[in-house]
Amino acid sequence: MSGNPSSSRVLKGRDLITIGIFTALYAVVNFLFMLIAGLHPYLWVFMPALDALFAGIPFMLACAKVPKFGTVLIIGMVPSILYFSTGMFTPLILGLMLASCLVAEIIRAATRYKSFAGNAVAYAVFGFGMCGSPLPFWLFHDSFVSQIAESGMGADYLATLETAASPAMLVAMLVSTFVAGLVGAWIARGMFKKHFEKAGLA
């Protein structure tokens, strides 16, 4: 069985093309919610959860079609590196995305890539990568608020943002992101049930 090319866990040219397509789709959804997040402070705080809820389709389909190590790393890191190179992502987001991708890959490998539940949990963990965007608001509160104030952010926006500075809101952001990831995975399965069945994701 190990000699069968279809059983190989090494990414091949066709795999990379497939992953590339779903990575582009994920990046579009991700970028859309980053834009929406700028409309209101609470949309920014819960942007990772919104992203996780709607980006499950390209992520889960990619995992179903390419059950190999590296799929999640490419989906998460290619857009992140591009965003980082244009100044849209901070080192914190980039680092947290990398850590989330690696943990997600470990979960997929531990569940042998063929478990829907394993891929769903991997996706929920993957969603934590985008938490690196609002996370500095809690980790580096004073300096972060000063920075965005100096960038020209309005007083009303800052005042509303301050109402989200509680530890409870931080927990709510993290929990909602994980739960939204699980829901997003189930939405993808419901919409593309035949694809998951064909891939053997039980």
mmCIF file with all atom_site columns, C-alpha atoms in Angstrom:
data_model
loop_
_atom_site.group_PDB
_atom_site.id
_atom_site.type_symbol
_atom_site.label_atom_id
_atom_site.label_alt_id
_atom_site.label_comp_id
_atom_site.label_asym_id
_atom_site.label_entity_id
_atom_site.label_seq_id
_atom_site.pdbx_PDB_ins_code
_atom_site.Cartn_x
_atom_site.Cartn_y
_atom_site.Cartn_z
_atom_site.occupancy
_atom_site.B_iso_or_equiv
_atom_site.pdbx_formal_charge
_atom_site.auth_seq_id
_atom_site.auth_comp_id
_atom_site.auth_asym_id
_atom_site.auth_atom_id
_atom_site.pdbx_PDB_model_num
ATOM 1   C CA . MET A 1 1   ? 0.000   0.000  0.000  1.00 0.00 ? 1   MET A CA 1
ATOM 2   C CA . SER A 1 2   ? 2.904   2.346  0.719  1.00 0.00 ? 2   SER A CA 1
ATOM 3   C CA . GLY A 1 3   ? 3.928   2.029  -2.922 1.00 0.00 ? 3   GLY A CA 1
ATOM 4   C CA . ASN A 1 4   ? 0.609   3.348  -4.162 1.00 0.00 ? 4   ASN A CA 1
ATOM 5   C CA . PRO A 1 5   ? 1.037   6.971  -5.285 1.00 0.00 ? 5   PRO A CA 1
ATOM 6   C CA . SER A 1 6   ? -2.495  7.793  -4.138 1.00 0.00 ? 6   SER A CA 1
ATOM 7   C CA . SER A 1 7   ? -1.549  6.870  -0.583 1.00 0.00 ? 7   SER A CA 1
ATOM 8   C CA . SER A 1 8   ? 1.486   9.174  -0.510 1.00 0.00 ? 8   SER A CA 1
ATOM 9   C CA . ARG A 1 9   ? 1.375   12.044 1.940  1.00 0.00 ? 9   ARG A CA 1
ATOM 10  C CA . VAL A 1 10  ? 3.810   14.103 -0.121 1.00 0.00 ? 10  VAL A CA 1
ATOM 11  C CA . LEU A 1 11  ? 2.287   17.081 -1.899 1.00 0.00 ? 11  LEU A CA 1
ATOM 12  C CA . LYS A 1 12  ? 2.462   16.823 -5.683 1.00 0.00 ? 12  LYS A CA 1
ATOM 13  C CA . GLY A 1 13  ? 1.903   19.308 -8.481 1.00 0.00 ? 13  GLY A CA 1
ATOM 14  C CA . ARG A 1 14  ? -1.821  18.617 -8.794 1.00 0.00 ? 14  ARG A CA 1
ATOM 15  C CA . ASP A 1 15  ? -2.191  18.921 -5.019 1.00 0.00 ? 15  ASP A CA 1
ATOM 16  C CA . LEU A 1 16  ? -0.534  22.330 -5.051 1.00 0.00 ? 16  LEU A CA 1
ATOM 17  C CA . ILE A 1 17  ? -2.844  23.549 -7.809 1.00 0.00 ? 17  ILE A CA 1
ATOM 18  C CA . THR A 1 18  ? -5.890  22.360 -5.864 1.00 0.00 ? 18  THR A CA 1
ATOM 19  C CA . ILE A 1 19  ? -4.655  23.938 -2.644 1.00 0.00 ? 19  ILE A CA 1
ATOM 20  C CA . GLY A 1 20  ? -3.838  27.130 -4.542 1.00 0.00 ? 20  GLY A CA 1
ATOM 21  C CA . ILE A 1 21  ? -7.422  27.453 -5.750 1.00 0.00 ? 21  ILE A CA 1
ATOM 22  C CA . PHE A 1 22  ? -8.881  27.022 -2.272 1.00 0.00 ? 22  PHE A CA 1
ATOM 23  C CA . THR A 1 23  ? -6.213  29.283 -0.776 1.00 0.00 ? 23  THR A CA 1
ATOM 24  C CA . ALA A 1 24  ? -7.327  32.043 -3.152 1.00 0.00 ? 24  ALA A CA 1
ATOM 25  C CA . LEU A 1 25  ? -10.954 31.505 -2.149 1.00 0.00 ? 25  LEU A CA 1
ATOM 26  C CA . TYR A 1 26  ? -10.024 31.579 1.533  1.00 0.00 ? 26  TYR A CA 1
ATOM 27  C CA . ALA A 1 27  ? -8.032  34.781 1.021  1.00 0.00 ? 27  ALA A CA 1
ATOM 28  C CA . VAL A 1 28  ? -11.033 36.467 -0.616 1.00 0.00 ? 28  VAL A CA 1
ATOM 29  C CA . VAL A 1 29  ? -13.314 35.595 2.313  1.00 0.00 ? 29  VAL A CA 1
ATOM 30  C CA . ASN A 1 30  ? -10.632 36.573 4.800  1.00 0.00 ? 30  ASN A CA 1
ATOM 31  C CA . PHE A 1 31  ? -9.972  39.932 3.151  1.00 0.00 ? 31  PHE A CA 1
ATOM 32  C CA . LEU A 1 32  ? -13.693 40.692 2.952  1.00 0.00 ? 32  LEU A CA 1
ATOM 33  C CA . PHE A 1 33  ? -14.121 40.302 6.706  1.00 0.00 ? 33  PHE A CA 1
ATOM 34  C CA . MET A 1 34  ? -10.996 42.315 7.410  1.00 0.00 ? 34  MET A CA 1
ATOM 35  C CA . LEU A 1 35  ? -12.629 45.160 5.469  1.00 0.00 ? 35  LEU A CA 1
ATOM 36  C CA . ILE A 1 36  ? -15.944 44.710 7.296  1.00 0.00 ? 36  ILE A CA 1
ATOM 37  C CA . ALA A 1 37  ? -14.113 44.696 10.634 1.00 0.00 ? 37  ALA A CA 1
ATOM 38  C CA . GLY A 1 38  ? -13.107 48.311 10.117 1.00 0.00 ? 38  GLY A CA 1
ATOM 39  C CA . LEU A 1 39  ? -16.721 49.480 10.244 1.00 0.00 ? 39  LEU A CA 1
ATOM 40  C CA . HIS A 1 40  ? -17.175 49.028 14.000 1.00 0.00 ? 40  HIS A CA 1
ATOM 41  C CA . PRO A 1 41  ? -14.933 48.102 16.968 1.00 0.00 ? 41  PRO A CA 1
ATOM 42  C CA . TYR A 1 42  ? -16.998 45.058 17.904 1.00 0.00 ? 42  TYR A CA 1
ATOM 43  C CA . LEU A 1 43  ? -16.885 43.772 14.339 1.00 0.00 ? 43  LEU A CA 1
ATOM 44  C CA . TRP A 1 44  ? -13.103 43.976 14.624 1.00 0.00 ? 44  TRP A CA 1
ATOM 45  C CA . VAL A 1 45  ? -13.052 42.124 17.951 1.00 0.00 ? 45  VAL A CA 1
ATOM 46  C CA . PHE A 1 46  ? -15.243 39.346 16.575 1.00 0.00 ? 46  PHE A CA 1
ATOM 47  C CA . MET A 1 47  ? -13.763 39.376 13.087 1.00 0.00 ? 47  MET A CA 1
ATOM 48  C CA . PRO A 1 48  ? -11.899 36.086 13.699 1.00 0.00 ? 48  PRO A CA 1
ATOM 49  C CA . ALA A 1 49  ? -15.206 34.390 14.564 1.00 0.00 ? 49  ALA A CA 1
ATOM 50  C CA . LEU A 1 50  ? -16.978 35.813 11.514 1.00 0.00 ? 50  LEU A CA 1
ATOM 51  C CA . ASP A 1 51  ? -14.082 34.754 9.319  1.00 0.00 ? 51  ASP A CA 1
ATOM 52  C CA . ALA A 1 52  ? -14.134 31.254 10.831 1.00 0.00 ? 52  ALA A CA 1
ATOM 53  C CA . LEU A 1 53  ? -17.874 30.936 10.255 1.00 0.00 ? 53  LEU A CA 1
ATOM 54  C CA . PHE A 1 54  ? -17.738 31.689 6.536  1.00 0.00 ? 54  PHE A CA 1
ATOM 55  C CA . ALA A 1 55  ? -14.289 30.498 5.464  1.00 0.00 ? 55  ALA A CA 1
ATOM 56  C CA . GLY A 1 56  ? -14.963 26.895 6.407  1.00 0.00 ? 56  GLY A CA 1
ATOM 57  C CA . ILE A 1 57  ? -16.032 25.944 2.888  1.00 0.00 ? 57  ILE A CA 1
ATOM 58  C CA . PRO A 1 58  ? -12.681 26.494 1.103  1.00 0.00 ? 58  PRO A CA 1
ATOM 59  C CA . PHE A 1 59  ? -10.713 25.174 4.086  1.00 0.00 ? 59  PHE A CA 1
ATOM 60  C CA . MET A 1 60  ? -12.704 21.975 4.554  1.00 0.00 ? 60  MET A CA 1
ATOM 61  C CA . LEU A 1 61  ? -12.930 21.229 0.838  1.00 0.00 ? 61  LEU A CA 1
ATOM 62  C CA . ALA A 1 62  ? -9.165  21.652 0.528  1.00 0.00 ? 62  ALA A CA 1
ATOM 63  C CA . CYS A 1 63  ? -8.649  19.233 3.422  1.00 0.00 ? 63  CYS A CA 1
ATOM 64  C CA . ALA A 1 64  ? -11.057 16.758 1.852  1.00 0.00 ? 64  ALA A CA 1
ATOM 65  C CA . LYS A 1 65  ? -9.409  16.867 -1.564 1.00 0.00 ? 65  LYS A CA 1
ATOM 66  C CA . VAL A 1 66  ? -5.804  16.989 -0.321 1.00 0.00 ? 66  VAL A CA 1
ATOM 67  C CA . PRO A 1 67  ? -5.502  14.854 2.836  1.00 0.00 ? 67  PRO A CA 1
ATOM 68  C CA . LYS A 1 68  ? -1.809  15.574 3.271  1.00 0.00 ? 68  LYS A CA 1
ATOM 69  C CA . PHE A 1 69  ? 0.490   17.511 5.574  1.00 0.00 ? 69  PHE A CA 1
ATOM 70  C CA . GLY A 1 70  ? 1.089   21.023 4.297  1.00 0.00 ? 70  GLY A CA 1
ATOM 71  C CA . THR A 1 71  ? -2.429  21.787 3.081  1.00 0.00 ? 71  THR A CA 1
ATOM 72  C CA . VAL A 1 72  ? -3.305  23.924 6.089  1.00 0.00 ? 72  VAL A CA 1
ATOM 73  C CA . LEU A 1 73  ? 0.106   25.583 6.201  1.00 0.00 ? 73  LEU A CA 1
ATOM 74  C CA . ILE A 1 74  ? -0.279  26.764 2.629  1.00 0.00 ? 74  ILE A CA 1
ATOM 75  C CA . ILE A 1 75  ? -3.851  27.991 3.111  1.00 0.00 ? 75  ILE A CA 1
ATOM 76  C CA . GLY A 1 76  ? -2.928  29.946 6.205  1.00 0.00 ? 76  GLY A CA 1
ATOM 77  C CA . MET A 1 77  ? 0.591   31.151 5.518  1.00 0.00 ? 77  MET A CA 1
ATOM 78  C CA . VAL A 1 78  ? 0.537   32.189 1.857  1.00 0.00 ? 78  VAL A CA 1
ATOM 79  C CA . PRO A 1 79  ? -2.105  34.934 2.350  1.00 0.00 ? 79  PRO A CA 1
ATOM 80  C CA . SER A 1 80  ? -0.583  35.860 5.718  1.00 0.00 ? 80  SER A CA 1
ATOM 81  C CA . ILE A 1 81  ? 2.895   36.365 4.261  1.00 0.00 ? 81  ILE A CA 1
ATOM 82  C CA . LEU A 1 82  ? 1.421   38.459 1.466  1.00 0.00 ? 82  LEU A CA 1
ATOM 83  C CA . TYR A 1 83  ? -0.489  40.587 3.971  1.00 0.00 ? 83  TYR A CA 1
ATOM 84  C CA . PHE A 1 84  ? 2.608   40.890 6.145  1.00 0.00 ? 84  PHE A CA 1
ATOM 85  C CA . SER A 1 85  ? 4.735   42.022 3.202  1.00 0.00 ? 85  SER A CA 1
ATOM 86  C CA . THR A 1 86  ? 2.259   44.840 2.493  1.00 0.00 ? 86  THR A CA 1
ATOM 87  C CA . GLY A 1 87  ? 2.111   45.953 6.122  1.00 0.00 ? 87  GLY A CA 1
ATOM 88  C CA . MET A 1 88  ? -1.416  44.646 6.749  1.00 0.00 ? 88  MET A CA 1
ATOM 89  C CA . PHE A 1 89  ? -0.286  41.958 9.200  1.00 0.00 ? 89  PHE A CA 1
ATOM 90  C CA . THR A 1 90  ? 1.904   42.394 12.273 1.00 0.00 ? 90  THR A CA 1
ATOM 91  C CA . PRO A 1 91  ? 4.563   39.887 13.393 1.00 0.00 ? 91  PRO A CA 1
ATOM 92  C CA . LEU A 1 92  ? 2.108   38.788 16.114 1.00 0.00 ? 92  LEU A CA 1
ATOM 93  C CA . ILE A 1 93  ? -0.573  37.799 13.599 1.00 0.00 ? 93  ILE A CA 1
ATOM 94  C CA . LEU A 1 94  ? 1.982   36.059 11.415 1.00 0.00 ? 94  LEU A CA 1
ATOM 95  C CA . GLY A 1 95  ? 3.419   34.110 14.353 1.00 0.00 ? 95  GLY A CA 1
ATOM 96  C CA . LEU A 1 96  ? 0.033   33.148 15.742 1.00 0.00 ? 96  LEU A CA 1
ATOM 97  C CA . MET A 1 97  ? -1.155  32.053 12.314 1.00 0.00 ? 97  MET A CA 1
ATOM 98  C CA . LEU A 1 98  ? 1.924   29.845 11.924 1.00 0.00 ? 98  LEU A CA 1
ATOM 99  C CA . ALA A 1 99  ? 1.383   28.284 15.353 1.00 0.00 ? 99  ALA A CA 1
ATOM 100 C CA . SER A 1 100 ? -2.317  27.704 14.619 1.00 0.00 ? 100 SER A CA 1
ATOM 101 C CA . CYS A 1 101 ? -1.519  26.108 11.269 1.00 0.00 ? 101 CYS A CA 1
ATOM 102 C CA . LEU A 1 102 ? 1.043   23.763 12.811 1.00 0.00 ? 102 LEU A CA 1
ATOM 103 C CA . VAL A 1 103 ? -1.329  22.651 15.584 1.00 0.00 ? 103 VAL A CA 1
ATOM 104 C CA . ALA A 1 104 ? -4.083  22.140 13.006 1.00 0.00 ? 104 ALA A CA 1
ATOM 105 C CA . GLU A 1 105 ? -1.722  20.025 10.887 1.00 0.00 ? 105 GLU A CA 1
ATOM 106 C CA . ILE A 1 106 ? -0.842  17.909 13.937 1.00 0.00 ? 106 ILE A CA 1
ATOM 107 C CA . ILE A 1 107 ? -4.544  17.337 14.663 1.00 0.00 ? 107 ILE A CA 1
ATOM 108 C CA . ARG A 1 108 ? -5.184  16.285 11.072 1.00 0.00 ? 108 ARG A CA 1
ATOM 109 C CA . ALA A 1 109 ? -2.210  13.922 11.127 1.00 0.00 ? 109 ALA A CA 1
ATOM 110 C CA . ALA A 1 110 ? -3.263  12.427 14.481 1.00 0.00 ? 110 ALA A CA 1
ATOM 111 C CA . THR A 1 111 ? -6.715  11.677 13.056 1.00 0.00 ? 111 THR A CA 1
ATOM 112 C CA . ARG A 1 112 ? -5.152  10.267 9.866  1.00 0.00 ? 112 ARG A CA 1
ATOM 113 C CA . TYR A 1 113 ? -6.619  13.015 7.660  1.00 0.00 ? 113 TYR A CA 1
ATOM 114 C CA . LYS A 1 114 ? -9.821  11.015 7.069  1.00 0.00 ? 114 LYS A CA 1
ATOM 115 C CA . SER A 1 115 ? -11.832 12.099 10.097 1.00 0.00 ? 115 SER A CA 1
ATOM 116 C CA . PHE A 1 116 ? -14.378 14.853 9.546  1.00 0.00 ? 116 PHE A CA 1
ATOM 117 C CA . ALA A 1 117 ? -14.324 15.618 13.270 1.00 0.00 ? 117 ALA A CA 1
ATOM 118 C CA . GLY A 1 118 ? -10.536 15.828 13.200 1.00 0.00 ? 118 GLY A CA 1
ATOM 119 C CA . ASN A 1 119 ? -10.572 18.228 10.279 1.00 0.00 ? 119 ASN A CA 1
ATOM 120 C CA . ALA A 1 120 ? -13.340 20.263 11.924 1.00 0.00 ? 120 ALA A CA 1
ATOM 121 C CA . VAL A 1 121 ? -11.355 20.661 15.149 1.00 0.00 ? 121 VAL A CA 1
ATOM 122 C CA . ALA A 1 122 ? -8.264  21.479 13.091 1.00 0.00 ? 122 ALA A CA 1
ATOM 123 C CA . TYR A 1 123 ? -10.225 24.227 11.361 1.00 0.00 ? 123 TYR A CA 1
ATOM 124 C CA . ALA A 1 124 ? -11.505 25.583 14.673 1.00 0.00 ? 124 ALA A CA 1
ATOM 125 C CA . VAL A 1 125 ? -7.900  25.801 15.912 1.00 0.00 ? 125 VAL A CA 1
ATOM 126 C CA . PHE A 1 126 ? -6.795  27.320 12.603 1.00 0.00 ? 126 PHE A CA 1
ATOM 127 C CA . GLY A 1 127 ? -9.237  30.172 13.256 1.00 0.00 ? 127 GLY A CA 1
ATOM 128 C CA . PHE A 1 128 ? -7.158  31.352 16.210 1.00 0.00 ? 128 PHE A CA 1
ATOM 129 C CA . GLY A 1 129 ? -4.593  32.642 13.719 1.00 0.00 ? 129 GLY A CA 1
ATOM 130 C CA . MET A 1 130 ? -6.752  35.659 12.935 1.00 0.00 ? 130 MET A CA 1
ATOM 131 C CA . CYS A 1 131 ? -7.121  36.421 16.647 1.00 0.00 ? 131 CYS A CA 1
ATOM 132 C CA . GLY A 1 132 ? -3.690  37.969 16.314 1.00 0.00 ? 132 GLY A CA 1
ATOM 133 C CA . SER A 1 133 ? -5.362  41.044 14.823 1.00 0.00 ? 133 SER A CA 1
ATOM 134 C CA . PRO A 1 134 ? -7.385  42.204 17.875 1.00 0.00 ? 134 PRO A CA 1
ATOM 135 C CA . LEU A 1 135 ? -5.179  40.418 20.449 1.00 0.00 ? 135 LEU A CA 1
ATOM 136 C CA . PRO A 1 136 ? -2.735  43.358 20.897 1.00 0.00 ? 136 PRO A CA 1
ATOM 137 C CA . PHE A 1 137 ? -5.670  45.334 22.292 1.00 0.00 ? 137 PHE A CA 1
ATOM 138 C CA . TRP A 1 138 ? -5.368  43.193 25.426 1.00 0.00 ? 138 TRP A CA 1
ATOM 139 C CA . LEU A 1 139 ? -1.684  42.280 25.364 1.00 0.00 ? 139 LEU A CA 1
ATOM 140 C CA . PHE A 1 140 ? -0.353  45.788 24.717 1.00 0.00 ? 140 PHE A CA 1
ATOM 141 C CA . HIS A 1 141 ? -3.416  47.861 25.550 1.00 0.00 ? 141 HIS A CA 1
ATOM 142 C CA . ASP A 1 142 ? -1.945  51.292 26.296 1.00 0.00 ? 142 ASP A CA 1
ATOM 143 C CA . SER A 1 143 ? 0.628   51.377 23.530 1.00 0.00 ? 143 SER A CA 1
ATOM 144 C CA . PHE A 1 144 ? -1.833  49.889 21.044 1.00 0.00 ? 144 PHE A CA 1
ATOM 145 C CA . VAL A 1 145 ? -4.542  52.446 21.812 1.00 0.00 ? 145 VAL A CA 1
ATOM 146 C CA . SER A 1 146 ? -1.989  55.258 21.547 1.00 0.00 ? 146 SER A CA 1
ATOM 147 C CA . GLN A 1 147 ? -0.824  53.923 18.217 1.00 0.00 ? 147 GLN A CA 1
ATOM 148 C CA . ILE A 1 148 ? -4.275  53.776 16.628 1.00 0.00 ? 148 ILE A CA 1
ATOM 149 C CA . ALA A 1 149 ? -5.159  57.180 18.115 1.00 0.00 ? 149 ALA A CA 1
ATOM 150 C CA . GLU A 1 150 ? -2.080  58.676 16.474 1.00 0.00 ? 150 GLU A CA 1
ATOM 151 C CA . SER A 1 151 ? -3.089  57.069 13.180 1.00 0.00 ? 151 SER A CA 1
ATOM 152 C CA . GLY A 1 152 ? -6.196  59.290 13.151 1.00 0.00 ? 152 GLY A CA 1
ATOM 153 C CA . MET A 1 153 ? -8.829  56.957 14.571 1.00 0.00 ? 153 MET A CA 1
ATOM 154 C CA . GLY A 1 154 ? -11.889 58.892 15.727 1.00 0.00 ? 154 GLY A CA 1
ATOM 155 C CA . ALA A 1 155 ? -12.668 59.504 19.397 1.00 0.00 ? 155 ALA A CA 1
ATOM 156 C CA . ASP A 1 156 ? -16.051 57.765 19.155 1.00 0.00 ? 156 ASP A CA 1
ATOM 157 C CA . TYR A 1 157 ? -14.439 54.646 17.715 1.00 0.00 ? 157 TYR A CA 1
ATOM 158 C CA . LEU A 1 158 ? -11.814 54.621 20.466 1.00 0.00 ? 158 LEU A CA 1
ATOM 159 C CA . ALA A 1 159 ? -14.432 55.147 23.177 1.00 0.00 ? 159 ALA A CA 1
ATOM 160 C CA . THR A 1 160 ? -16.481 52.231 21.885 1.00 0.00 ? 160 THR A CA 1
ATOM 161 C CA . LEU A 1 161 ? -13.373 50.114 21.586 1.00 0.00 ? 161 LEU A CA 1
ATOM 162 C CA . GLU A 1 162 ? -12.523 50.731 25.222 1.00 0.00 ? 162 GLU A CA 1
ATOM 163 C CA . THR A 1 163 ? -15.785 49.076 26.257 1.00 0.00 ? 163 THR A CA 1
ATOM 164 C CA . ALA A 1 164 ? -14.374 45.840 24.843 1.00 0.00 ? 164 ALA A CA 1
ATOM 165 C CA . ALA A 1 165 ? -11.221 45.941 26.969 1.00 0.00 ? 165 ALA A CA 1
ATOM 166 C CA . SER A 1 166 ? -12.418 43.448 29.577 1.00 0.00 ? 166 SER A CA 1
ATOM 167 C CA . PRO A 1 167 ? -11.002 39.942 30.133 1.00 0.00 ? 167 PRO A CA 1
ATOM 168 C CA . ALA A 1 168 ? -14.521 38.591 29.579 1.00 0.00 ? 168 ALA A CA 1
ATOM 169 C CA . MET A 1 169 ? -14.536 40.041 26.062 1.00 0.00 ? 169 MET A CA 1
ATOM 170 C CA . LEU A 1 170 ? -11.182 38.419 25.340 1.00 0.00 ? 170 LEU A CA 1
ATOM 171 C CA . VAL A 1 171 ? -12.568 35.038 26.410 1.00 0.00 ? 171 VAL A CA 1
ATOM 172 C CA . ALA A 1 172 ? -15.694 35.677 24.332 1.00 0.00 ? 172 ALA A CA 1
ATOM 173 C CA . MET A 1 173 ? -13.550 36.393 21.265 1.00 0.00 ? 173 MET A CA 1
ATOM 174 C CA . LEU A 1 174 ? -11.542 33.185 21.669 1.00 0.00 ? 174 LEU A CA 1
ATOM 175 C CA . VAL A 1 175 ? -14.512 30.949 22.478 1.00 0.00 ? 175 VAL A CA 1
ATOM 176 C CA . SER A 1 176 ? -16.670 32.371 19.688 1.00 0.00 ? 176 SER A CA 1
ATOM 177 C CA . THR A 1 177 ? -13.835 31.867 17.200 1.00 0.00 ? 177 THR A CA 1
ATOM 178 C CA . PHE A 1 178 ? -13.464 28.198 18.118 1.00 0.00 ? 178 PHE A CA 1
ATOM 179 C CA . VAL A 1 179 ? -17.221 27.543 18.111 1.00 0.00 ? 179 VAL A CA 1
ATOM 180 C CA . ALA A 1 180 ? -17.669 29.428 14.828 1.00 0.00 ? 180 ALA A CA 1
ATOM 181 C CA . GLY A 1 181 ? -14.944 27.259 13.321 1.00 0.00 ? 181 GLY A CA 1
ATOM 182 C CA . LEU A 1 182 ? -16.813 24.088 14.268 1.00 0.00 ? 182 LEU A CA 1
ATOM 183 C CA . VAL A 1 183 ? -20.079 25.510 12.909 1.00 0.00 ? 183 VAL A CA 1
ATOM 184 C CA . GLY A 1 184 ? -18.329 26.661 9.742  1.00 0.00 ? 184 GLY A CA 1
ATOM 185 C CA . ALA A 1 185 ? -16.987 23.137 9.191  1.00 0.00 ? 185 ALA A CA 1
ATOM 186 C CA . TRP A 1 186 ? -20.471 21.646 9.583  1.00 0.00 ? 186 TRP A CA 1
ATOM 187 C CA . ILE A 1 187 ? -21.911 24.214 7.188  1.00 0.00 ? 187 ILE A CA 1
ATOM 188 C CA . ALA A 1 188 ? -19.321 23.171 4.614  1.00 0.00 ? 188 ALA A CA 1
ATOM 189 C CA . ARG A 1 189 ? -20.206 19.524 5.144  1.00 0.00 ? 189 ARG A CA 1
ATOM 190 C CA . GLY A 1 190 ? -23.924 20.238 4.800  1.00 0.00 ? 190 GLY A CA 1
ATOM 191 C CA . MET A 1 191 ? -23.453 22.159 1.554  1.00 0.00 ? 191 MET A CA 1
ATOM 192 C CA . PHE A 1 192 ? -21.001 19.706 -0.032 1.00 0.00 ? 192 PHE A CA 1
ATOM 193 C CA . LYS A 1 193 ? -21.957 16.404 1.568  1.00 0.00 ? 193 LYS A CA 1
ATOM 194 C CA . LYS A 1 194 ? -21.176 14.339 -1.531 1.00 0.00 ? 194 LYS A CA 1
ATOM 195 C CA . HIS A 1 195 ? -17.640 15.719 -1.745 1.00 0.00 ? 195 HIS A CA 1
ATOM 196 C CA . PHE A 1 196 ? -16.938 14.721 1.855  1.00 0.00 ? 196 PHE A CA 1
ATOM 197 C CA . GLU A 1 197 ? -18.464 11.279 1.391  1.00 0.00 ? 197 GLU A CA 1
ATOM 198 C CA . LYS A 1 198 ? -16.386 10.739 -1.746 1.00 0.00 ? 198 LYS A CA 1
ATOM 199 C CA . ALA A 1 199 ? -13.260 11.761 0.170  1.00 0.00 ? 199 ALA A CA 1
ATOM 200 C CA . GLY A 1 200 ? -14.126 9.249  2.909  1.00 0.00 ? 200 GLY A CA 1
ATOM 201 C CA . LEU A 1 201 ? -14.473 11.858 5.655  1.00 0.00 ? 201 LEU A CA 1
ATOM 202 C CA . ALA A 1 202 ? -16.675 10.169 8.229  1.00 0.00 ? 202 ALA A CA 1
#
